[in-house]
XYZ file of C-alpha atoms in Angstrom:
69
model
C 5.434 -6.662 22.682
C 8.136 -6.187 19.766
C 7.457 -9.585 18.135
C 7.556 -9.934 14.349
C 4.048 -10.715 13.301
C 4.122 -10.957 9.483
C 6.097 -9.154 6.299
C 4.564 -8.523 2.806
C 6.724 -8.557 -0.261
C 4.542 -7.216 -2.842
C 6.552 -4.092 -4.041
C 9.867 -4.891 -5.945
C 11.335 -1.533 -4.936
C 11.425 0.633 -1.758
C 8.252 1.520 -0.347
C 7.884 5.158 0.634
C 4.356 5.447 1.368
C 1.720 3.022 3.791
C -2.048 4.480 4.430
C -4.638 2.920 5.779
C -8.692 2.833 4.760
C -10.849 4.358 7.007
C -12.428 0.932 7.604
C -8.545 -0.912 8.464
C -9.606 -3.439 5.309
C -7.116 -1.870 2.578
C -3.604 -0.900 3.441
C -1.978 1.237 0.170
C 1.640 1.108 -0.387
C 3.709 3.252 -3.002
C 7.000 2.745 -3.780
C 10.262 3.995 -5.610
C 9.120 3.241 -9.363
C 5.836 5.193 -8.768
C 3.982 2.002 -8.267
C 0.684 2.178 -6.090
C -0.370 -1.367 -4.446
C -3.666 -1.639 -3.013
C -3.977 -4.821 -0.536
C -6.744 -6.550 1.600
C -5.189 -6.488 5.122
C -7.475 -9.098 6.063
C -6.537 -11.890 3.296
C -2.676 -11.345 4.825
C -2.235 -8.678 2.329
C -3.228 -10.363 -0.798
C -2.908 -7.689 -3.620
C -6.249 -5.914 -4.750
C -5.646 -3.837 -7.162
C -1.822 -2.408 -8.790
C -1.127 0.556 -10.899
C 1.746 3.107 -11.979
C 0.907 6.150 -10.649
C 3.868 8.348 -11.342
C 7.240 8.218 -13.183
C 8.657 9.044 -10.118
C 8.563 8.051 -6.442
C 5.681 8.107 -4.188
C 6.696 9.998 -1.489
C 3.117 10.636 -0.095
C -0.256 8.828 0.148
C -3.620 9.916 1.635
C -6.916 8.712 1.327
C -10.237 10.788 2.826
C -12.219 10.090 5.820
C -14.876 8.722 3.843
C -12.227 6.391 1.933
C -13.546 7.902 -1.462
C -10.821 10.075 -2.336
């Protein structure tokens, strides 16, 4: 109904990119300094796993149907 649930502050610069897993558990998040954040949506977002994926921004994130790509 348009009611703030919850925010996660995990990224310390814009975040470009959300996706999903195929099984709702992980969301992934990338963000201006080409930093990927993997987080267990079911712990209220606690971080997983975190790596610099780029020297740039992410602009884009996928992940397969079968969550293993």
């Amino acid at each position: 109904d348009g009611n703030w649930i919850s925010e996660w502050k995990f990224h310390e610069d814009n975040v470009n990119a959300l996706c999903v897993s195929p099984d709702s558990k992980v969301l992934i998040s990338g963000d201006d300094d080409g930093i990927v954040i993997l987080s267990d949506i079911s712990k209220g977002g606690k971080e997983i796993f975190r790596f610099k994926a780029h020297d740039s921004a992410i602009i884009y994130l996928a992940i397969s149907r079968t969550g293993n790509k």
